[in-house]
Tab-separated table of C-alpha atoms in Angstrom:
chain	number	residue	atom	x	y	z
I	1	MET	CA	-24.917	-12.761	205.005
I	2	TYR	CA	-25.437	-16.505	204.535
I	3	SER	CA	-26.352	-18.105	201.228
I	4	LYS	CA	-28.544	-21.218	201.127
I	5	GLU	CA	-25.477	-23.306	200.335
I	6	GLU	CA	-23.602	-21.888	203.339
I	7	VAL	CA	-26.531	-22.706	205.634
I	8	LEU	CA	-26.532	-26.313	204.424
I	9	GLU	CA	-22.758	-26.536	204.939
I	10	LEU	CA	-23.017	-25.046	208.447
I	11	ALA	CA	-25.761	-27.483	209.355
I	12	ARG	CA	-23.500	-30.379	208.323
I	13	GLU	CA	-20.432	-28.996	210.117
I	14	LEU	CA	-22.356	-28.354	213.355
I	15	ASP	CA	-24.144	-31.732	213.300
I	16	VAL	CA	-27.576	-30.116	213.233
I	17	LYS	CA	-30.468	-32.573	213.249
I	18	PHE	CA	-33.491	-30.335	213.879
I	19	ILE	CA	-34.282	-26.869	212.552
I	20	ARG	CA	-36.993	-24.682	214.042
I	21	LEU	CA	-38.647	-22.446	211.476
I	22	GLN	CA	-39.701	-19.479	213.600
I	23	PHE	CA	-42.158	-16.629	213.015
I	24	THR	CA	-44.451	-14.459	215.131
I	25	ASP	CA	-48.195	-14.064	215.261
I	26	ILE	CA	-49.811	-10.633	215.265
I	27	TYR	CA	-49.171	-10.320	219.029
I	28	GLY	CA	-45.439	-10.901	218.566
I	29	VAL	CA	-45.585	-14.338	220.205
I	30	LEU	CA	-42.955	-16.631	218.727
I	31	LYS	CA	-44.210	-19.721	216.881
I	32	ASN	CA	-42.329	-22.466	215.104
I	33	ILE	CA	-42.454	-25.571	212.938
I	34	ALA	CA	-39.636	-28.093	213.414
I	35	ILE	CA	-38.106	-29.965	210.490
I	36	THR	CA	-35.207	-32.383	210.270
I	37	VAL	CA	-32.003	-31.489	208.486
I	38	GLU	CA	-32.937	-33.851	205.649
I	39	GLN	CA	-35.770	-31.461	204.712
I	40	LEU	CA	-33.681	-28.298	205.002
I	41	GLU	CA	-32.522	-27.988	201.379
I	42	GLY	CA	-36.064	-28.274	200.014
I	43	VAL	CA	-37.459	-25.799	202.545
I	44	LEU	CA	-34.711	-23.274	201.813
I	45	GLU	CA	-35.545	-23.589	198.122
I	46	LYS	CA	-39.348	-23.631	198.161
I	47	GLY	CA	-40.518	-22.896	201.704
I	48	ILE	CA	-42.989	-25.032	203.638
I	49	THR	CA	-46.774	-24.835	203.790
I	50	PHE	CA	-48.615	-24.313	207.086
I	51	ASP	CA	-51.975	-23.110	208.410
I	52	GLY	CA	-51.628	-19.346	208.196
I	53	SER	CA	-54.638	-18.561	210.394
I	54	VAL	CA	-52.287	-18.689	213.398
I	55	ILE	CA	-50.606	-15.493	212.183
I	56	ASP	CA	-53.742	-13.540	213.056
I	57	GLY	CA	-53.505	-14.657	216.674
I	58	GLN	CA	-56.610	-16.823	216.517
I	59	ALA	CA	-57.469	-20.458	217.027
I	60	ARG	CA	-57.471	-22.733	214.024
I	61	LEU	CA	-60.805	-21.947	212.386
I	62	ARG	CA	-60.110	-22.980	208.826
I	63	GLU	CA	-57.418	-24.295	206.579
I	64	SER	CA	-55.567	-21.329	205.117
I	65	ASP	CA	-52.415	-22.565	203.452
I	66	MET	CA	-49.489	-20.164	203.593
I	67	LEU	CA	-45.794	-20.551	202.945
I	68	LEU	CA	-43.000	-20.104	205.460
I	69	LYS	CA	-39.864	-18.848	203.715
I	70	PRO	CA	-36.698	-19.051	205.839
I	71	ASP	CA	-34.249	-16.142	205.906
I	72	PRO	CA	-30.773	-17.763	205.553
I	73	ASP	CA	-29.117	-14.826	207.372
I	74	THR	CA	-30.879	-15.829	210.606
I	75	PHE	CA	-29.445	-19.349	210.881
I	76	VAL	CA	-28.092	-20.005	214.363
I	77	VAL	CA	-27.659	-23.029	216.664
I	78	PHE	CA	-29.184	-23.137	220.150
I	79	PRO	CA	-26.104	-23.385	222.407
I	80	TRP	CA	-27.951	-24.870	225.413
I	81	ARG	CA	-29.140	-27.905	223.433
I	82	PRO	CA	-26.978	-31.027	222.850
I	83	ARG	CA	-24.100	-30.525	220.423
I	84	THR	CA	-24.720	-33.950	218.891
I	85	GLY	CA	-27.936	-33.825	216.924
I	86	ALA	CA	-27.999	-30.078	217.504
I	87	VAL	CA	-31.010	-27.780	217.170
I	88	ALA	CA	-30.865	-24.642	215.000
I	89	ARG	CA	-33.358	-22.000	213.992
I	90	LEU	CA	-34.249	-19.856	210.992
I	91	MET	CA	-36.515	-16.812	211.135
I	92	CYS	CA	-39.148	-16.897	208.420
I	93	ASP	CA	-41.308	-14.608	206.337
I	94	VAL	CA	-44.873	-15.635	205.541
I	95	SER	CA	-45.938	-15.720	201.904
I	96	ASN	CA	-49.148	-16.356	200.042
I	97	PRO	CA	-49.382	-19.668	198.160
I	98	ASP	CA	-48.261	-17.888	194.970
I	99	GLY	CA	-45.067	-16.722	196.709
I	100	THR	CA	-46.021	-13.065	197.160
I	101	PRO	CA	-45.526	-11.524	200.634
I	102	PHE	CA	-48.496	-12.062	202.974
I	103	ALA	CA	-49.842	-8.692	204.150
I	104	GLY	CA	-50.624	-10.087	207.607
I	105	CYS	CA	-47.011	-11.077	208.357
I	106	PRO	CA	-45.465	-8.613	210.864
I	107	ARG	CA	-41.952	-9.220	209.536
I	108	ASN	CA	-43.052	-8.545	205.948
I	109	ASN	CA	-44.724	-5.345	207.098
I	110	LEU	CA	-41.556	-4.033	208.744
I	111	LYS	CA	-39.636	-4.799	205.555
I	112	ARG	CA	-42.192	-2.739	203.621
I	113	ILE	CA	-41.719	0.348	205.838
I	114	LEU	CA	-37.936	-0.066	205.805
I	115	ALA	CA	-38.125	-0.063	201.994
I	116	GLU	CA	-39.998	3.264	202.189
I	117	ALA	CA	-37.212	4.663	204.359
I	118	LYS	CA	-34.610	3.364	201.922
I	119	GLU	CA	-36.337	5.192	199.059
I	120	LEU	CA	-35.819	8.384	201.057
I	121	GLY	CA	-32.163	7.457	201.566
I	122	TYR	CA	-32.398	6.267	205.179
I	123	GLN	CA	-31.438	3.142	207.110
I	124	MET	CA	-32.919	2.727	210.581
I	125	ASN	CA	-30.703	1.512	213.428
I	126	VAL	CA	-32.275	0.341	216.680
I	127	GLY	CA	-31.042	-0.604	220.140
I	128	PRO	CA	-33.539	-1.903	222.754
I	129	GLU	CA	-33.378	-2.060	226.554
I	130	ALA	CA	-35.715	-4.843	227.641
I	131	GLU	CA	-36.517	-5.451	231.318
I	132	PHE	CA	-37.964	-8.627	232.788
I	133	TYR	CA	-38.777	-10.348	236.072
I	134	LEU	CA	-37.576	-13.715	237.332
I	135	PHE	CA	-40.289	-15.515	239.303
I	136	HIS	CA	-40.353	-18.790	241.189
I	137	THR	CA	-42.489	-21.574	239.773
I	138	ASP	CA	-44.856	-23.759	241.777
I	139	GLU	CA	-44.729	-27.536	242.243
I	140	ALA	CA	-46.421	-28.037	238.887
I	141	GLY	CA	-43.870	-25.794	237.175
I	142	GLN	CA	-46.374	-22.969	236.645
I	143	PRO	CA	-45.238	-19.343	237.128
I	144	THR	CA	-45.996	-17.507	240.360
I	145	THR	CA	-45.510	-13.829	241.168
I	146	ASN	CA	-43.034	-14.628	243.947
I	147	THR	CA	-39.846	-12.811	242.972
I	148	HIS	CA	-36.563	-14.667	242.884
I	149	ASP	CA	-34.758	-12.234	245.201
I	150	GLN	CA	-35.061	-8.971	247.146
I	151	GLY	CA	-32.287	-7.178	245.269
I	152	GLY	CA	-32.382	-3.597	243.996
I	153	TYR	CA	-30.794	-1.405	241.353
I	154	PHE	CA	-27.305	-2.636	240.374
I	155	ASP	CA	-27.148	-4.993	243.375
I	156	LEU	CA	-24.861	-8.006	243.234
I	157	SER	CA	-24.847	-11.349	245.014
I	158	PRO	CA	-25.915	-12.329	247.589
I	159	MET	CA	-28.730	-9.781	247.083
I	160	ASP	CA	-28.903	-10.526	243.354
I	161	LEU	CA	-29.899	-14.194	243.255
I	162	GLY	CA	-30.458	-14.027	239.512
I	163	GLU	CA	-26.785	-13.464	238.777
I	164	ASN	CA	-26.044	-17.052	237.708
I	165	ALA	CA	-29.131	-17.325	235.512
I	166	ARG	CA	-28.393	-13.944	233.947
I	167	ARG	CA	-24.781	-14.993	233.307
I	168	GLU	CA	-25.962	-18.102	231.415
I	169	MET	CA	-28.398	-15.965	229.428
I	170	VAL	CA	-25.594	-13.622	228.391
I	171	LEU	CA	-23.314	-16.512	227.386
I	172	ALA	CA	-26.070	-18.167	225.347
I	173	LEU	CA	-26.941	-14.916	223.613
I	174	GLU	CA	-23.282	-14.255	222.787
I	175	ASP	CA	-22.984	-17.767	221.330
I	176	MET	CA	-25.938	-16.844	219.098
I	177	GLY	CA	-24.229	-13.728	217.747
I	178	PHE	CA	-25.456	-11.027	220.136
I	179	GLU	CA	-23.001	-8.371	221.284
I	180	ILE	CA	-24.011	-7.853	224.907
I	181	GLU	CA	-23.237	-4.373	226.189
I	182	SER	CA	-24.337	-4.764	229.823
I	183	SER	CA	-26.503	-6.746	232.213
I	184	HIS	CA	-27.628	-5.879	235.717
I	185	HIS	CA	-30.252	-6.166	238.412
I	186	GLU	CA	-33.025	-3.608	237.973
I	187	VAL	CA	-34.819	-1.456	240.556
I	188	SER	CA	-37.380	-3.936	241.851
I	189	PRO	CA	-36.884	-7.332	243.533
I	190	GLY	CA	-36.429	-10.025	240.909
I	191	GLN	CA	-36.220	-7.516	238.038
I	192	HIS	CA	-33.378	-7.629	235.514
I	193	GLU	CA	-32.093	-6.034	232.312
I	194	ILE	CA	-29.752	-7.237	229.576
I	195	ASP	CA	-28.785	-4.757	226.847
I	196	PHE	CA	-27.383	-5.714	223.465
I	197	LYS	CA	-25.784	-3.588	220.751
I	198	TYR	CA	-27.866	-1.787	218.172
I	199	ASP	CA	-28.308	-3.169	214.665
I	200	ASP	CA	-30.423	-2.392	211.630
I	201	ALA	CA	-34.141	-2.465	212.417
I	202	LEU	CA	-35.018	-5.861	210.897
I	203	ALA	CA	-32.088	-7.618	212.560
I	204	THR	CA	-32.973	-5.950	215.879
I	205	ALA	CA	-36.610	-7.037	215.668
I	206	ASP	CA	-35.408	-10.607	215.039
I	207	LYS	CA	-33.061	-10.275	218.005
I	208	ILE	CA	-35.799	-9.002	220.338
I	209	VAL	CA	-38.031	-12.027	219.751
I	210	THR	CA	-34.984	-14.300	219.987
I	211	PHE	CA	-33.847	-12.546	223.172
I	212	LYS	CA	-37.167	-13.157	224.916
I	213	PHE	CA	-37.162	-16.796	223.817
I	214	VAL	CA	-33.596	-17.392	225.055
I	215	VAL	CA	-34.141	-15.613	228.394
I	216	ARG	CA	-37.228	-17.714	229.115
I	217	ALA	CA	-35.514	-20.950	228.027
I	218	ILE	CA	-32.500	-20.367	230.286
I	219	ALA	CA	-34.708	-19.262	233.202
I	220	GLN	CA	-36.624	-22.526	232.904
I	221	ARG	CA	-33.354	-24.436	233.280
I	222	HIS	CA	-32.997	-22.685	236.667
I	223	SER	CA	-36.575	-23.609	237.675
I	224	LEU	CA	-37.583	-19.980	237.183
I	225	HIS	CA	-40.063	-18.181	234.957
I	226	ALA	CA	-38.942	-15.070	233.082
I	227	SER	CA	-41.826	-12.672	232.517
I	228	PHE	CA	-41.831	-9.704	230.155
I	229	MET	CA	-45.283	-8.611	231.329
I	230	ALA	CA	-45.437	-4.821	231.619
I	231	LYS	CA	-46.750	-4.614	235.203
I	232	PRO	CA	-46.823	-8.020	236.907
I	233	ILE	CA	-46.860	-6.818	240.540
I	234	GLN	CA	-48.746	-3.901	242.039
I	235	GLY	CA	-46.431	-1.563	243.940
I	236	LEU	CA	-43.268	-2.623	242.074
I	237	ASN	CA	-41.795	-1.085	238.948
I	238	GLY	CA	-43.162	-2.139	235.603
I	239	SER	CA	-40.917	-3.540	232.887
I	240	GLY	CA	-40.235	-1.280	229.923
I	241	MET	CA	-38.372	-1.634	226.677
I	242	HIS	CA	-36.806	1.704	225.828
I	243	ILE	CA	-36.063	1.843	222.114
I	244	HIS	CA	-33.045	3.838	220.915
I	245	GLN	CA	-33.204	4.697	217.231
I	246	SER	CA	-31.383	6.694	214.592
I	247	LEU	CA	-31.373	7.121	210.831
I	248	PHE	CA	-28.256	6.806	208.717
I	249	ASN	CA	-27.761	8.297	205.252
I	250	ASP	CA	-24.778	7.257	203.104
I	251	GLY	CA	-23.087	5.798	206.178
I	252	LYS	CA	-23.465	8.985	208.237
I	253	ASN	CA	-25.789	9.622	211.161
I	254	ALA	CA	-28.611	11.777	209.789
I	255	PHE	CA	-29.538	12.940	213.304
I	256	TYR	CA	-26.172	14.633	213.946
I	257	ASP	CA	-25.264	18.161	212.962
I	258	GLU	CA	-22.230	19.694	214.645
I	259	ASN	CA	-23.683	23.169	214.143
I	260	GLY	CA	-27.286	22.343	214.964
I	261	ASP	CA	-29.086	23.277	218.176
I	262	GLY	CA	-27.866	20.700	220.675
I	263	GLN	CA	-25.893	19.236	217.744
I	264	LEU	CA	-29.140	17.756	216.419
I	265	SER	CA	-29.872	18.002	212.701
I	266	GLN	CA	-33.049	19.373	211.170
I	267	THR	CA	-33.838	15.799	210.109
I	268	ALA	CA	-33.687	14.722	213.741
I	269	MET	CA	-36.009	17.540	214.785
I	270	TRP	CA	-38.579	16.669	212.135
I	271	TYR	CA	-38.340	12.983	213.049
I	272	ILE	CA	-38.964	13.890	216.708
I	273	GLY	CA	-41.908	16.025	215.592
I	274	GLY	CA	-43.437	13.065	213.754
I	275	ILE	CA	-42.948	10.713	216.691
I	276	LEU	CA	-44.625	13.111	219.123
I	277	GLN	CA	-47.465	13.897	216.723
I	278	HIS	CA	-48.401	10.223	216.401
I	279	ALA	CA	-47.345	8.904	219.829
I	280	ARG	CA	-50.872	8.584	221.192
I	281	ALA	CA	-51.914	6.648	218.081
I	282	PHE	CA	-49.020	4.173	218.105
I	283	SER	CA	-49.295	3.597	221.867
I	284	LEU	CA	-51.666	0.700	221.123
I	285	ILE	CA	-48.760	-0.959	219.279
I	286	SER	CA	-45.916	0.024	221.629
I	287	ASN	CA	-48.032	-0.760	224.724
I	288	PRO	CA	-50.413	-3.409	223.428
I	289	THR	CA	-52.086	-4.991	226.472
I	290	VAL	CA	-54.600	-3.925	229.106
I	291	ASN	CA	-51.808	-4.436	231.611
I	292	SER	CA	-49.417	-2.163	229.661
I	293	PHE	CA	-51.312	0.941	230.755
I	294	LYS	CA	-50.976	0.031	234.435
I	295	ARG	CA	-47.277	0.824	234.003
I	296	LEU	CA	-48.043	4.183	232.355
I	297	VAL	CA	-49.495	5.921	235.396
I	298	THR	CA	-48.643	8.964	237.519
I	299	GLY	CA	-46.131	8.234	240.251
I	300	GLU	CA	-44.289	5.480	238.368
I	301	SER	CA	-40.885	5.789	236.717
I	302	ALA	CA	-42.424	5.145	233.291
I	303	PRO	CA	-43.056	8.245	231.146
I	304	ILE	CA	-46.623	9.377	230.468
I	305	PHE	CA	-46.169	12.852	228.943
I	306	VAL	CA	-45.946	13.434	225.183
I	307	GLY	CA	-42.873	15.594	224.785
I	308	TRP	CA	-39.103	15.459	224.598
I	309	SER	CA	-36.134	16.403	226.739
I	310	GLU	CA	-32.369	16.222	226.806
I	311	GLN	CA	-32.228	15.929	230.589
I	312	HIS	CA	-35.436	14.531	232.055
I	313	ARG	CA	-36.968	11.082	231.783
I	314	SER	CA	-40.600	11.998	232.463
I	315	SER	CA	-41.226	12.610	228.750
I	316	ILE	CA	-41.703	9.761	226.289
I	317	LEU	CA	-38.721	10.875	224.200
I	318	ARG	CA	-35.239	11.599	225.518
I	319	ILE	CA	-32.001	12.564	223.771
I	320	PRO	CA	-29.030	10.605	225.194
I	321	VAL	CA	-25.889	12.704	225.671
I	322	ARG	CA	-23.574	11.089	223.119
I	323	ARG	CA	-23.161	12.799	219.754
I	324	GLY	CA	-21.491	12.102	216.438
I	325	ALA	CA	-22.189	8.627	215.072
I	326	ALA	CA	-23.939	7.748	218.369
I	327	THR	CA	-26.566	10.530	218.129
I	328	ARG	CA	-29.972	8.981	218.668
I	329	ILE	CA	-33.361	9.368	220.264
I	330	GLU	CA	-34.709	7.139	223.025
I	331	ILE	CA	-38.429	6.382	223.063
I	332	ARG	CA	-39.236	5.358	226.616
I	333	ASN	CA	-42.886	4.348	226.733
I	334	PRO	CA	-42.798	0.959	224.884
I	335	ASP	CA	-42.812	-2.243	226.896
I	336	PRO	CA	-41.523	-5.711	226.001
I	337	THR	CA	-44.994	-7.169	225.356
I	338	CYS	CA	-45.088	-5.291	222.034
I	339	ASN	CA	-44.578	-7.008	218.710
I	340	PRO	CA	-41.202	-5.461	217.739
I	341	TYR	CA	-41.859	-5.758	213.997
I	342	LEU	CA	-45.061	-3.748	214.300
I	343	ALA	CA	-43.732	-1.298	216.910
I	344	LEU	CA	-40.660	-0.401	214.850
I	345	ALA	CA	-42.771	-0.062	211.689
I	346	ALA	CA	-45.222	2.269	213.449
I	347	MET	CA	-42.505	4.451	214.993
I	348	LEU	CA	-40.451	4.638	211.802
I	349	LYS	CA	-43.528	5.579	209.793
I	350	ALA	CA	-44.336	8.316	212.336
I	351	GLY	CA	-40.791	9.698	212.180
I	352	LEU	CA	-40.694	9.609	208.378
I	353	ASP	CA	-44.042	11.424	208.295
I	354	GLY	CA	-42.437	14.144	210.402
I	355	ILE	CA	-39.538	14.411	207.929
I	356	LYS	CA	-41.787	14.463	204.852
I	357	ASN	CA	-44.096	17.115	206.304
I	358	LYS	CA	-41.364	19.032	208.166
I	359	VAL	CA	-43.120	18.723	211.511
I	360	SER	CA	-41.224	20.758	214.097
I	361	PRO	CA	-41.757	19.651	217.701
I	362	GLU	CA	-42.669	21.940	220.563
I	363	LYS	CA	-39.742	23.140	222.682
I	364	ALA	CA	-37.965	20.525	224.755
I	365	PHE	CA	-38.976	20.205	228.396
I	366	LYS	CA	-36.419	22.085	230.501
I	367	LYS	CA	-38.166	21.090	233.712
I	368	ASP	CA	-39.130	17.611	234.836
I	369	VAL	CA	-42.849	17.360	234.105
I	370	TYR	CA	-43.296	15.279	237.271
I	371	ASP	CA	-42.279	18.411	239.220
I	372	MET	CA	-44.851	20.593	237.460
I	373	SER	CA	-48.236	21.431	238.912
I	374	GLN	CA	-51.381	20.404	237.068
I	375	GLN	CA	-51.912	24.067	236.264
I	376	GLU	CA	-48.466	24.299	234.623
I	377	ILE	CA	-49.146	21.160	232.592
I	378	GLU	CA	-52.457	22.573	231.365
I	379	GLN	CA	-50.960	25.987	230.576
I	380	LEU	CA	-48.229	24.359	228.475
I	381	LYS	CA	-50.873	22.127	226.814
I	382	ILE	CA	-48.803	19.022	227.526
I	383	GLN	CA	-50.573	15.905	226.317
I	384	ARG	CA	-50.301	12.597	228.102
I	385	LEU	CA	-50.436	9.102	226.689
I	386	PRO	CA	-53.775	7.272	226.728
I	387	LYS	CA	-54.781	6.146	230.206
I	388	ASN	CA	-56.042	2.732	229.124
I	389	MET	CA	-56.363	0.413	226.152
I	390	TYR	CA	-59.802	1.739	225.211
I	391	GLU	CA	-58.479	5.288	224.844
I	392	ALA	CA	-55.458	4.008	222.902
I	393	LEU	CA	-57.739	1.953	220.660
I	394	GLU	CA	-59.790	5.032	219.806
I	395	GLU	CA	-56.631	7.004	218.923
I	396	PHE	CA	-55.275	4.125	216.833
I	397	SER	CA	-58.533	3.459	214.990
I	398	SER	CA	-58.808	7.061	213.807
I	399	SER	CA	-55.179	7.303	212.632
I	400	LYS	CA	-54.689	7.290	208.871
I	401	LEU	CA	-50.940	7.012	209.422
I	402	MET	CA	-51.275	3.810	211.477
I	403	LEU	CA	-53.349	2.328	208.652
I	404	GLU	CA	-50.526	3.189	206.257
I	405	ALA	CA	-47.875	1.922	208.695
I	406	LEU	CA	-49.436	-1.492	209.219
I	407	GLY	CA	-51.490	-2.036	206.089
I	408	ASP	CA	-55.219	-2.704	205.993
I	409	HIS	CA	-54.982	-6.391	206.963
I	410	ILE	CA	-52.991	-5.917	210.182
I	411	PHE	CA	-54.684	-2.607	211.044
I	412	GLN	CA	-58.212	-4.037	210.903
I	413	ARG	CA	-57.230	-7.258	212.661
I	414	ILE	CA	-55.631	-5.358	215.555
I	415	ILE	CA	-58.769	-3.250	215.977
I	416	GLN	CA	-60.882	-6.413	216.097
I	417	LEU	CA	-58.598	-8.309	218.494
I	418	LYS	CA	-58.010	-5.393	220.850
I	419	THR	CA	-61.710	-4.524	220.937
I	420	GLU	CA	-62.444	-8.118	221.949
I	421	GLU	CA	-59.642	-8.011	224.535
I	422	TRP	CA	-60.960	-4.778	226.064
I	423	GLU	CA	-64.537	-6.104	226.194
I	424	GLU	CA	-63.336	-9.292	227.884
I	425	PHE	CA	-61.364	-7.304	230.453
I	426	HIS	CA	-64.214	-4.854	230.986
I	427	GLN	CA	-66.531	-7.701	232.024
I	428	GLN	CA	-64.207	-9.083	234.706
I	429	ILE	CA	-64.954	-8.659	238.412
I	430	SER	CA	-61.629	-7.929	240.111
I	431	PRO	CA	-60.616	-8.670	243.730
I	432	TRP	CA	-60.292	-4.885	244.212
I	433	GLU	CA	-63.989	-4.424	243.407
I	434	ILE	CA	-65.030	-7.158	245.819
I	435	ASN	CA	-62.867	-5.726	248.619
I	436	LYS	CA	-64.077	-2.175	247.922
I	437	TYR	CA	-67.807	-2.746	247.555
I	438	ILE	CA	-68.998	-6.120	248.902
I	439	SER	CA	-69.398	-4.931	252.505
I	440	LYS	CA	-70.342	-1.333	251.757
I	441	PHE	CA	-73.219	-2.111	249.439
């Protein structure tokens, strides 16, 4: 927990010259304004004005002055930049000119939902598992879809050619305060995963956007492009971001009950019930692109069925085996293109709704749904996630809870942007269509 004075002292001690004031737009894409250290004290005190229209994920259409207010706790130096005249960053909240929180700021919105949880006595802890691909770049430095190696699950060099880049990523992340739990080659050629320890939800959301930034920066130093796109290559595994989450109450895990069924508490069961009840609605936030739904298809390793299990991974929600303080749920359908501030707010709101309304989930899947016949699936009335963005958009738009989770400003803007995105996609003529129909018709 840094004070403003401690940040100024650290900047002097570490010979920081430039500070990047970072924030995300509505898509979760990291943005920044750079200042010199001479301006740091004033910015920490009063913030800095900027054109807030960028927050909505749109081009600059008008002057709309907003304030960036740095969070002193997020001060950290970029370890891959020169140590003399070093570069640091601060994550920022966006405020209205009068200093009140801006309703369109994703970070502010997550804080709002976390405050609701706190009123109920809960703190949310989150641990993500983000996958990504390493691709070669072309002569102009632009990304290709040529994978960096032909390695597979848990392979090592010489099959895993990303080992050195991944090692530098881990070292840089550790220098920035991450506790890295593991890193390894994933299932598909050129696919990788780095897992870091759970933290409270706001800190984890900050870490997810920082993680993606660091991974891409280090990859670039190896003449590679790191992509977090959900399904970049047809026929290879998509990249997911499983999100482990738990609630704590008075320092104790609220999901654990030694005497409960499966040692899960009633709170955990209601939270699961809320997640499953609203999963189709929040899929537009957890899987926010047209491409996201090309990962969520039959025959892939990604889950598509709305349900939960303690053994099988075909359902969107799984219960990892550890109990006690480590009791948690794992939501498996999100992918790393999501805005983590919005995704965590939507999921937490869904879980809290389950607790408030005592929503009990259907029985856990004892059989892998992928091994069930279509008739079995229909008999058990097992829902699946939306098949495309349009279906997800319809579910989202009609959800009162998603409106409450994101607030009117973000909710309406997402509907507008995603409608435009779907219409743009829907008008494209793909190579598949040409190959399928040009000769036949």
